[in-house]
Coordinates of N, CA, C and O in Angstrom, one line a residue:
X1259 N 58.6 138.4 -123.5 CA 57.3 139.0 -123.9 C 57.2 140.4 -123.5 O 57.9 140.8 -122.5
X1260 N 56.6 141.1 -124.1 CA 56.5 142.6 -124.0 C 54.8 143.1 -124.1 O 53.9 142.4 -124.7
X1261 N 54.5 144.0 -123.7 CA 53.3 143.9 -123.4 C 53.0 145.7 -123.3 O 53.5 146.5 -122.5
X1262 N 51.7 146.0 -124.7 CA 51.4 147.7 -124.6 C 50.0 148.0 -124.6 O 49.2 147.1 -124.9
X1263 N 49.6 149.1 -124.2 CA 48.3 149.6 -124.4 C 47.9 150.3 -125.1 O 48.7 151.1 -125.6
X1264 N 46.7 150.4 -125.5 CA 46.1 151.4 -126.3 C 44.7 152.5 -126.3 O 43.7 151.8 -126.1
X1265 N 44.5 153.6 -126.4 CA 43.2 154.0 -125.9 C 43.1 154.8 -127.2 O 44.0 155.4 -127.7
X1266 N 41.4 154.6 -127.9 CA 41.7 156.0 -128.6 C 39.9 156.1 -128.3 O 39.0 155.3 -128.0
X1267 N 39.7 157.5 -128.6 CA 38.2 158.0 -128.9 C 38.0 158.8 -129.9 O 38.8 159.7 -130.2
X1268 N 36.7 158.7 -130.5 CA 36.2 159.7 -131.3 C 35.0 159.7 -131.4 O 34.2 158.9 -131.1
X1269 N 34.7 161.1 -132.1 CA 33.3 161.8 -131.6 C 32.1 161.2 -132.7 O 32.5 161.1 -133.9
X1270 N 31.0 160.8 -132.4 CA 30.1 160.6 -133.2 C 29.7 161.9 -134.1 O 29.9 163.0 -133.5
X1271 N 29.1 161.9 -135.3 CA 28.9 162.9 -135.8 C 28.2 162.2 -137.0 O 28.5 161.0 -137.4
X1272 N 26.9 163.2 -137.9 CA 25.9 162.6 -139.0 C 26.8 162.8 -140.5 O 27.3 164.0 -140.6
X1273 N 26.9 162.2 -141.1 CA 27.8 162.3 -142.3 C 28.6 161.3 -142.7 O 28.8 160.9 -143.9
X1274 N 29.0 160.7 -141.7 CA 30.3 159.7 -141.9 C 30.0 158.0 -141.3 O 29.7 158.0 -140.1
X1275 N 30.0 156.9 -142.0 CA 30.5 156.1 -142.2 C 30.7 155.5 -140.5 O 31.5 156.1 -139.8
X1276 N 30.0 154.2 -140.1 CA 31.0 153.9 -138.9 C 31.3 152.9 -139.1 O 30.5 152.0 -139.3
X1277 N 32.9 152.7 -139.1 CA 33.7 151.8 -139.2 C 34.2 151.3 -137.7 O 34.4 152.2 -136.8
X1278 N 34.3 150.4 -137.6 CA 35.2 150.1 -136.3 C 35.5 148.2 -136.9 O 34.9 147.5 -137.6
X1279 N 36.8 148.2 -135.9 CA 37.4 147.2 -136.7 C 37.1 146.5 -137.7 O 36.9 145.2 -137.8
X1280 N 37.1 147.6 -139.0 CA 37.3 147.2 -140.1 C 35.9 146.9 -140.6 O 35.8 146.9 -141.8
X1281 N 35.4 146.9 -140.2 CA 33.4 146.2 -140.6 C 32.9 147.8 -140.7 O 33.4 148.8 -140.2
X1282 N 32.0 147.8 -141.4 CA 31.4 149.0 -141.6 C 30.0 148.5 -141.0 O 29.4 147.5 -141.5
X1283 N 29.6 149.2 -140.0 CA 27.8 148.9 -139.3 C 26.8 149.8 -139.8 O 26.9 150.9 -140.2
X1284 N 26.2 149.2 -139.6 CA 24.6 150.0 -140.1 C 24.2 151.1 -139.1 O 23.6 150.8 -138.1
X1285 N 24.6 152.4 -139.3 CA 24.8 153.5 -138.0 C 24.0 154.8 -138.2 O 24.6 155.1 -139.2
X1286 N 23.1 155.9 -138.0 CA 22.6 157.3 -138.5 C 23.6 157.9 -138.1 O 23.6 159.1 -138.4
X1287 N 24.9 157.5 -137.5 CA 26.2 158.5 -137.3 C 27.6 157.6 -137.8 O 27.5 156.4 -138.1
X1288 N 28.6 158.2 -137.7 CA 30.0 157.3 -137.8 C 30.8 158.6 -137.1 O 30.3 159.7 -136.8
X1289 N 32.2 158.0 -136.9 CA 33.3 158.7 -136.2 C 34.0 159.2 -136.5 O 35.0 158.6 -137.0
X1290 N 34.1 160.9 -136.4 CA 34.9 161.6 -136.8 C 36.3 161.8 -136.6 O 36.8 161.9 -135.5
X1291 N 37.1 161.8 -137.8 CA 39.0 161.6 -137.5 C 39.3 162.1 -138.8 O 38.5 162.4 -139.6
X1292 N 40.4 162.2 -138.8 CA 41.6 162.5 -139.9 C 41.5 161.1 -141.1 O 41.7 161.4 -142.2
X1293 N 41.4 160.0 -141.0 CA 41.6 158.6 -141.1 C 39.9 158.5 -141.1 O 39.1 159.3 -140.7
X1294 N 39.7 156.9 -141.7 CA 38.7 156.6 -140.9 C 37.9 156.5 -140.0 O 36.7 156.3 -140.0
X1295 N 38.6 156.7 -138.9 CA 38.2 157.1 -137.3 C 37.8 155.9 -136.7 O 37.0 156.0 -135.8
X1296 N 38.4 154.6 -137.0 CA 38.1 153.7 -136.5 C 39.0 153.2 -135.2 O 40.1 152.8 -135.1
X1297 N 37.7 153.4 -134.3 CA 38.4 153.5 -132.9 C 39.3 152.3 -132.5 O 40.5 152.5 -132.4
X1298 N 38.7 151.1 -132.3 CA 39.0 150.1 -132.3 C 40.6 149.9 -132.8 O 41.4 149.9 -131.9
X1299 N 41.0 149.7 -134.2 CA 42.2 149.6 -134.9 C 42.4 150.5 -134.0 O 42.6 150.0 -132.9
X1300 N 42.5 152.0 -134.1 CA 43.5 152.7 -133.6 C 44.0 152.7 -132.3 O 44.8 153.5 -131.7
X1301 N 43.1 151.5 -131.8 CA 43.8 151.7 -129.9 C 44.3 150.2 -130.3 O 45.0 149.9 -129.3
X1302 N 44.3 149.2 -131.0 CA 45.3 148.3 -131.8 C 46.3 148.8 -131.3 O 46.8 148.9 -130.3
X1303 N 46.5 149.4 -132.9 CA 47.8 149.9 -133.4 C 48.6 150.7 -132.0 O 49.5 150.2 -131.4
X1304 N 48.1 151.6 -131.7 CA 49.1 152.1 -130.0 C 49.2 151.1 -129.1 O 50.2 151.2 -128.5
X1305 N 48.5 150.1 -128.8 CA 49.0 149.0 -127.7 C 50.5 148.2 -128.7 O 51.7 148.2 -128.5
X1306 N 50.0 147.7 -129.7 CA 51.3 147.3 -130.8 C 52.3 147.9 -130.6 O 53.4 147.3 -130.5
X1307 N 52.3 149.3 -130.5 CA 53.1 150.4 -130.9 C 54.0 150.2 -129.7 O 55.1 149.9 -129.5
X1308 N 53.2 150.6 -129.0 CA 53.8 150.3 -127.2 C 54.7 149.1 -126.6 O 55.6 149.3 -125.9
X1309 N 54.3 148.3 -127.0 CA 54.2 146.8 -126.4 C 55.9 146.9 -127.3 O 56.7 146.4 -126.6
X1310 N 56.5 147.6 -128.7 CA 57.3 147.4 -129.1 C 58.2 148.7 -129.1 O 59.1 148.9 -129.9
X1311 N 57.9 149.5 -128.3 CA 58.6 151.3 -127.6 C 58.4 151.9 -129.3 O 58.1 153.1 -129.0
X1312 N 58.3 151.9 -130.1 CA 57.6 152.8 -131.5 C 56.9 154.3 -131.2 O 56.9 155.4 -131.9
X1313 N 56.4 154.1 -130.0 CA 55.8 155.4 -129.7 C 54.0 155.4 -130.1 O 53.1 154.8 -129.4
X1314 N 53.8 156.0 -131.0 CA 52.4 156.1 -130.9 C 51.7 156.1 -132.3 O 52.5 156.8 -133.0
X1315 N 50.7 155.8 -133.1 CA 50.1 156.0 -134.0 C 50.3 157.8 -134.6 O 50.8 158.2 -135.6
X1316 N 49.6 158.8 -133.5 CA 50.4 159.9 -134.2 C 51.3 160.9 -134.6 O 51.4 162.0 -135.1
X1317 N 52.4 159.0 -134.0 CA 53.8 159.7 -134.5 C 53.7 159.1 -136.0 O 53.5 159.9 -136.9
X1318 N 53.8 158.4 -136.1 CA 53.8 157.4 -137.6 C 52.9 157.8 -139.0 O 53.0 157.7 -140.3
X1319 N 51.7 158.4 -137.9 CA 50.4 159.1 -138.9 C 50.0 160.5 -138.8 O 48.8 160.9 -138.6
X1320 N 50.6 160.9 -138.8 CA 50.6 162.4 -138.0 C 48.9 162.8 -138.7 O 48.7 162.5 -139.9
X1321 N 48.1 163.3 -138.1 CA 46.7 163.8 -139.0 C 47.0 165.1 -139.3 O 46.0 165.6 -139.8
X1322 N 48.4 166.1 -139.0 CA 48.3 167.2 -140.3 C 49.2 166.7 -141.3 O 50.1 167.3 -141.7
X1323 N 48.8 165.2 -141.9 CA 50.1 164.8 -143.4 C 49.0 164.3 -144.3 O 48.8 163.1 -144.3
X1324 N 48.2 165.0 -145.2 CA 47.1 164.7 -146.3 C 47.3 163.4 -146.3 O 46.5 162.8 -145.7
X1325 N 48.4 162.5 -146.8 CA 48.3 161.2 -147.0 C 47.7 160.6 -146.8 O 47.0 159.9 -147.6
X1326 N 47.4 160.7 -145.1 CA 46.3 159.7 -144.6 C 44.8 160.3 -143.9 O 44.3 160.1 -142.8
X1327 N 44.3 161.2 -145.0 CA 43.5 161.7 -145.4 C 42.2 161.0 -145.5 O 41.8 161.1 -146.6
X1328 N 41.1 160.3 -144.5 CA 40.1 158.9 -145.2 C 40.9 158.0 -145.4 O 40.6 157.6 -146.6
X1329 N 42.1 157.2 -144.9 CA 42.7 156.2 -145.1 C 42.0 155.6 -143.6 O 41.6 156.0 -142.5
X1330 N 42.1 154.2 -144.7 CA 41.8 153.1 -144.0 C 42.5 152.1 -143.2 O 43.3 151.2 -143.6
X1331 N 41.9 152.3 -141.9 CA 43.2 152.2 -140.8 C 43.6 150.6 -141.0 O 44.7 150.2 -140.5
X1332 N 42.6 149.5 -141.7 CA 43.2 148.4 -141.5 C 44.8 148.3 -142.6 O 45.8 147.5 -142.4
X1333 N 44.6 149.1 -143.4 CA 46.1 149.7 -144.1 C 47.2 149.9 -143.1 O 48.3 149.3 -142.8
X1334 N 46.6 151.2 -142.5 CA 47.5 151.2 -141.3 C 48.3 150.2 -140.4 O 49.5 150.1 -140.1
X1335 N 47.2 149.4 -140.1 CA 47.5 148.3 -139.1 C 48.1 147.3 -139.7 O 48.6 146.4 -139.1
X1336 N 48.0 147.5 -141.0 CA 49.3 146.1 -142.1 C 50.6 147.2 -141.8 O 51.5 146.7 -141.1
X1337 N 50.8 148.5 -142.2 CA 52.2 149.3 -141.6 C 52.5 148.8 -140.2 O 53.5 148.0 -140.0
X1338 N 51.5 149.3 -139.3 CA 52.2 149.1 -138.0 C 52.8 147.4 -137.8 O 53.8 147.0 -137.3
X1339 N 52.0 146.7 -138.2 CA 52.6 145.1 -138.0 C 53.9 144.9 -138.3 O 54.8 144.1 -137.9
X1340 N 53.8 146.1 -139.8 CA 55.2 145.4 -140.2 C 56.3 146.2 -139.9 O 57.4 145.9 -140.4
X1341 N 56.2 147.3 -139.1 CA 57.4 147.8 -137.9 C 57.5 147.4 -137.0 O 58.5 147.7 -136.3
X1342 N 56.6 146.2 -136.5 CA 56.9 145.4 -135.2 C 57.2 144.3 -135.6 O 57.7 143.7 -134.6
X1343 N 57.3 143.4 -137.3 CA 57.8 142.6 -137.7 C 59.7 142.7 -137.8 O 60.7 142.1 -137.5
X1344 N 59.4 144.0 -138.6 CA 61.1 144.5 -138.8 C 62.1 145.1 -137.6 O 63.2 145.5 -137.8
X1345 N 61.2 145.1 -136.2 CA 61.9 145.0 -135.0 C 62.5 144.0 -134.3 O 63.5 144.0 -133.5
X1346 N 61.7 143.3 -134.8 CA 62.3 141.3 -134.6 C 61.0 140.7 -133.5 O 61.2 139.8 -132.7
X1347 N 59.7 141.5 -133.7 CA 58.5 140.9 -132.5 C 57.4 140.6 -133.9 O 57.3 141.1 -135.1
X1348 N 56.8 139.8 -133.3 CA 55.4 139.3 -133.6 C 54.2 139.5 -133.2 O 54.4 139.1 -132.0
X1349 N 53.1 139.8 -133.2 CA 52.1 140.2 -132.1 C 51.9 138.5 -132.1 O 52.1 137.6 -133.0
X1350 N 51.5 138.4 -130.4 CA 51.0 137.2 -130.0 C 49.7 137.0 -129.0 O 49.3 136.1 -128.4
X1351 N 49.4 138.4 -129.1 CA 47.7 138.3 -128.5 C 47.2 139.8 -128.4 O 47.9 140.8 -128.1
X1352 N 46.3 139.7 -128.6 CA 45.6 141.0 -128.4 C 43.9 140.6 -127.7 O 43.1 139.7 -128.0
X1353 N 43.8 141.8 -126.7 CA 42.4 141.8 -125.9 C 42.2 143.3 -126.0 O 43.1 144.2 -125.8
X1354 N 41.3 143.5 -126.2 CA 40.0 145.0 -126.6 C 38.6 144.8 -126.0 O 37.9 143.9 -125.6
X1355 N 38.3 146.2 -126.1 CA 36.9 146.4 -125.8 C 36.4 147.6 -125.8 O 36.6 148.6 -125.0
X1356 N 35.7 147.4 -126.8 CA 34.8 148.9 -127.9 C 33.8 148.8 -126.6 O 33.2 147.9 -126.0
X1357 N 33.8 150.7 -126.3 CA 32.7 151.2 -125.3 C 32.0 152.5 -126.1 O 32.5 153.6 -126.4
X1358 N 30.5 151.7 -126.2 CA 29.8 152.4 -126.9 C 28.3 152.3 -126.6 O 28.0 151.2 -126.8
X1359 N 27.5 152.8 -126.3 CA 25.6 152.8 -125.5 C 25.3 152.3 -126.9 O 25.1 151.1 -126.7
X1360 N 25.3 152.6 -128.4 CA 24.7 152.1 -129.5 C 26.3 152.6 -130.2 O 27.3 153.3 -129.8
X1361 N 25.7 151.6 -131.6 CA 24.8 150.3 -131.9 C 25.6 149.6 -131.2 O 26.8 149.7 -130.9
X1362 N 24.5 148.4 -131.0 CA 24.8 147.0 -130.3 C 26.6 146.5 -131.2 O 26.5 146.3 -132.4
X1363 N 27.4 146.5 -130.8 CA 28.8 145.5 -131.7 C 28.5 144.1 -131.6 O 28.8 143.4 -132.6
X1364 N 28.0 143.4 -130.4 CA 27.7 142.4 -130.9 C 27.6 141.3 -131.8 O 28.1 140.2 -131.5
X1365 N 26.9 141.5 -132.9 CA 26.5 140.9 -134.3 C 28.0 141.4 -135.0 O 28.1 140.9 -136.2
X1366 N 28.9 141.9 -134.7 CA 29.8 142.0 -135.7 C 31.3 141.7 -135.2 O 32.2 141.7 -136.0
X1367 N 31.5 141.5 -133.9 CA 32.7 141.2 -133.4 C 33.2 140.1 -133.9 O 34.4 140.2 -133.8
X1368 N 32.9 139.0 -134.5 CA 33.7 137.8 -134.9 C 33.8 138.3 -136.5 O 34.4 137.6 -137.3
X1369 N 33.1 139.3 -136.9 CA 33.7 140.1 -138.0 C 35.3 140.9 -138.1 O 36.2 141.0 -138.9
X1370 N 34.9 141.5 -136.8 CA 36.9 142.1 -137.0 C 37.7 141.5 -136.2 O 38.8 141.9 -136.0
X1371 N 37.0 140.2 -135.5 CA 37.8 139.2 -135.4 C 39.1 138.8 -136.5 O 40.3 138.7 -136.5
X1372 N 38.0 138.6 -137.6 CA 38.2 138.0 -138.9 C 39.2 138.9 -139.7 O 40.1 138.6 -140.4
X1373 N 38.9 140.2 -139.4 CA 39.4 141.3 -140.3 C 41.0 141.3 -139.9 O 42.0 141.1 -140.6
X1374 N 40.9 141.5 -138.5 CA 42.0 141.7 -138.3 C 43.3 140.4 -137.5 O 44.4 140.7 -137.2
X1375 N 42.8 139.5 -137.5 CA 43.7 138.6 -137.9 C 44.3 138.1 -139.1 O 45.3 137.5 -138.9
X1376 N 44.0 138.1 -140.4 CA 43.6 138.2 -141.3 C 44.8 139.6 -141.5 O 45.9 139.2 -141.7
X1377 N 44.8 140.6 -141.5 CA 45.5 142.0 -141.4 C 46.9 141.6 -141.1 O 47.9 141.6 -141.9
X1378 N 46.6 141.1 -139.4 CA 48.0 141.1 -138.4 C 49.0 139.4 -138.6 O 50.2 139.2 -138.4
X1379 N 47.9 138.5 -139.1 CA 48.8 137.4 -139.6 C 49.0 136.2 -138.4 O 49.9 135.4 -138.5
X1380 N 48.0 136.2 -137.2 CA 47.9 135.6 -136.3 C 46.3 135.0 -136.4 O 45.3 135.5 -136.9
X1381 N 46.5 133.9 -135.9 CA 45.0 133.0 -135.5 C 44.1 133.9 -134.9 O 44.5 134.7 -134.1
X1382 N 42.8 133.8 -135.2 CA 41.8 134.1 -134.5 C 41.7 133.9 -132.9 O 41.3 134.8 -132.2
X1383 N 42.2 132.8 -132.5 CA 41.7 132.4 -131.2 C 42.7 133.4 -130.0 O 42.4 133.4 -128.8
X1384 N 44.3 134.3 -130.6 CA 44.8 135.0 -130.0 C 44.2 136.3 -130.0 O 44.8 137.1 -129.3
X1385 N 43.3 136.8 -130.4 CA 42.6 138.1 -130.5 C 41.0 137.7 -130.0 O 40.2 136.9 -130.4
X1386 N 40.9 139.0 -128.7 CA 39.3 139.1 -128.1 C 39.6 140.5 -128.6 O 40.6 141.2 -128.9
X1387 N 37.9 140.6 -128.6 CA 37.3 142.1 -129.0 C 35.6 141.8 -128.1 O 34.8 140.9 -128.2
X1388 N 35.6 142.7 -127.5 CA 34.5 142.6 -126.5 C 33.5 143.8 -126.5 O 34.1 144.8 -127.1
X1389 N 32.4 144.1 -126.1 CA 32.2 145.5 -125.6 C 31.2 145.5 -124.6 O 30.6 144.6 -124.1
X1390 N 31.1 147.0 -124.3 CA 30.2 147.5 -123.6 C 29.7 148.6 -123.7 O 30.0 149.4 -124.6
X1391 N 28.5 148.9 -122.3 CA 28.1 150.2 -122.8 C 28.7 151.3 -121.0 O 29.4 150.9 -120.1
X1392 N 28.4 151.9 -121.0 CA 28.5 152.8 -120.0 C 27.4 152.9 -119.3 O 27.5 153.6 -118.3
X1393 N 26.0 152.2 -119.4 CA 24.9 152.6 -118.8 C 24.6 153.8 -118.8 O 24.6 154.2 -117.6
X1394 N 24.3 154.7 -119.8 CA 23.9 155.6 -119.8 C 25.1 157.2 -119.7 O 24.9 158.3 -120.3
X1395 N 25.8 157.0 -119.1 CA 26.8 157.6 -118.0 C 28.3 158.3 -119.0 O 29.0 157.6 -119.7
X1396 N 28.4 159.6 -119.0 CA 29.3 160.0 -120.1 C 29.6 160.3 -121.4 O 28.8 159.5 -121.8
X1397 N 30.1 160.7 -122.3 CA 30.1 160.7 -123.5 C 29.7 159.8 -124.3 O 28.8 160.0 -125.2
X1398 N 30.4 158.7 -123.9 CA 29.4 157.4 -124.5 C 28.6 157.2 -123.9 O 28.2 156.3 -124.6
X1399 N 27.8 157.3 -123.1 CA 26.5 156.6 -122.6 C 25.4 157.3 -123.1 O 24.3 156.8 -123.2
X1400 N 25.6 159.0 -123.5 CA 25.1 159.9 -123.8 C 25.0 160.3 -125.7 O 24.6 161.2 -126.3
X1401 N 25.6 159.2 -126.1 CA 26.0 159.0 -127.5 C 26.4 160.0 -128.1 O 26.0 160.5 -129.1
X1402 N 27.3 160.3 -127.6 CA 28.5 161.6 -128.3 C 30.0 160.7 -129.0 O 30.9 161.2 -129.7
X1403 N 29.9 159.5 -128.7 CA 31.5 159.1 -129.3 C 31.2 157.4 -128.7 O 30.2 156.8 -128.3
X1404 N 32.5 157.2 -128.9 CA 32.4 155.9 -129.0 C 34.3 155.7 -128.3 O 35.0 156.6 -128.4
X1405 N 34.6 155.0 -127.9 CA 35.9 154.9 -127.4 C 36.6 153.2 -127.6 O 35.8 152.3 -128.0
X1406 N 37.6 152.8 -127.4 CA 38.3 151.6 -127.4 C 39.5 151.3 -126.6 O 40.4 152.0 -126.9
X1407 N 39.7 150.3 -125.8 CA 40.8 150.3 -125.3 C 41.9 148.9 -125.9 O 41.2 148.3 -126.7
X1408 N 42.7 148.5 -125.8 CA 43.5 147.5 -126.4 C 44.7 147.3 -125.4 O 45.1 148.3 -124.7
X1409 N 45.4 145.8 -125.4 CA 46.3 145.6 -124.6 C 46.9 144.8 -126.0 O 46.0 144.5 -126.8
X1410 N 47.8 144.5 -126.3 CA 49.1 143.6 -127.4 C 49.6 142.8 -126.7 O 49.6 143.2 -125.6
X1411 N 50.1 141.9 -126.9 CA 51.7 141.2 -126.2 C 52.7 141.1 -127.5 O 52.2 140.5 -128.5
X1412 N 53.6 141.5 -127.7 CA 54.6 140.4 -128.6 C 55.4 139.6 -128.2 O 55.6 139.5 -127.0
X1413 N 56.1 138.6 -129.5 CA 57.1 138.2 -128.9 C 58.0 138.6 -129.7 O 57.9 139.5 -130.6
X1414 N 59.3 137.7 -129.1 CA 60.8 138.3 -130.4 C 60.1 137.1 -131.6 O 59.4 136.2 -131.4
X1415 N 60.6 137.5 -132.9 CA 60.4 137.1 -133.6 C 62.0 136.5 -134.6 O 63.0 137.1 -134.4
X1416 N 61.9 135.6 -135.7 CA 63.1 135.7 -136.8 C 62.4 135.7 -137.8 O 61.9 134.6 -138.0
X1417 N 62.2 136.3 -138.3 CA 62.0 136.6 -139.9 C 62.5 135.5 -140.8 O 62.4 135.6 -142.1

């Protein structure tokens, strides 16, 4: 078994869409990125990335390559699976947790539960997604951004 991490953050801002694992919420702000900006997936994808030495999301996605221009990272996260498939690993659990003062995630976590098992090709019951807030206390607590952290395991896999 092999085992990686992941962190990513981005800034809240009025204009854009908040997506976070894959669910779109009902938000007066969303997260600014090259991509979607969906925090969540993207600290996925780097614990994945990790857990199988790959390196990092922006090696694979570089954000000065137009391509992934408003691309949607659960796309992404069918790519990255399938460089950890064609390495000879499988993901076999994943644990997260979106830190954010608002909106509540709550009401939507067994939503990207859904999304992203569903994505990665693994049961529901091997993937947590959790959150919290900061109590007030830093970027997020002060509603400037939104952050995510992620841990992966794989195993070896045969195709």
């Amino acid at each position: 078994m092999r085992v990686g991490i992941g962190y990513d953050v981005h800034k809240l801002v009025d204009g854009r869409k908040l997506i976070i694992g894959g669910i779109t919420i009902p938000f007066e702000k969303g997260l600014l990125g090259h991509s979607d900006a969906d925090v969540l997936v993207h600290a996925i994808m780097d614990a994945m990335l990790g857990a199988a030495a790959l390196g990092d999301i922006g090696k694979h996605f570089p954000d000065t390559d137009m391509e992934y221009k408003g691309v949607d990272s659960m796309e992404l996260l069918k790519e990255v699976n399938e460089k950890i498939l064609n390495k000879g690993y499988k993901v076999n659990n994943i644990d997260a947790v979106i830190i954010a003062q608002k909106p509540k995630m709550a009401p939507y976590i067994e939503q990207m539960v859904e999304r992203i098992s569903e994505v990665i090709g693994i049961e529901r019951q091997w993937i947590n997604i959790k959150a919290t807030t900061t109590e007030g206390l830093g970027f997020a607590g002060k509603g400037e951004g939104i952050a995510a952290q992620a841990i992966a395991s794989i195993l070896e896999y045969k195709l």
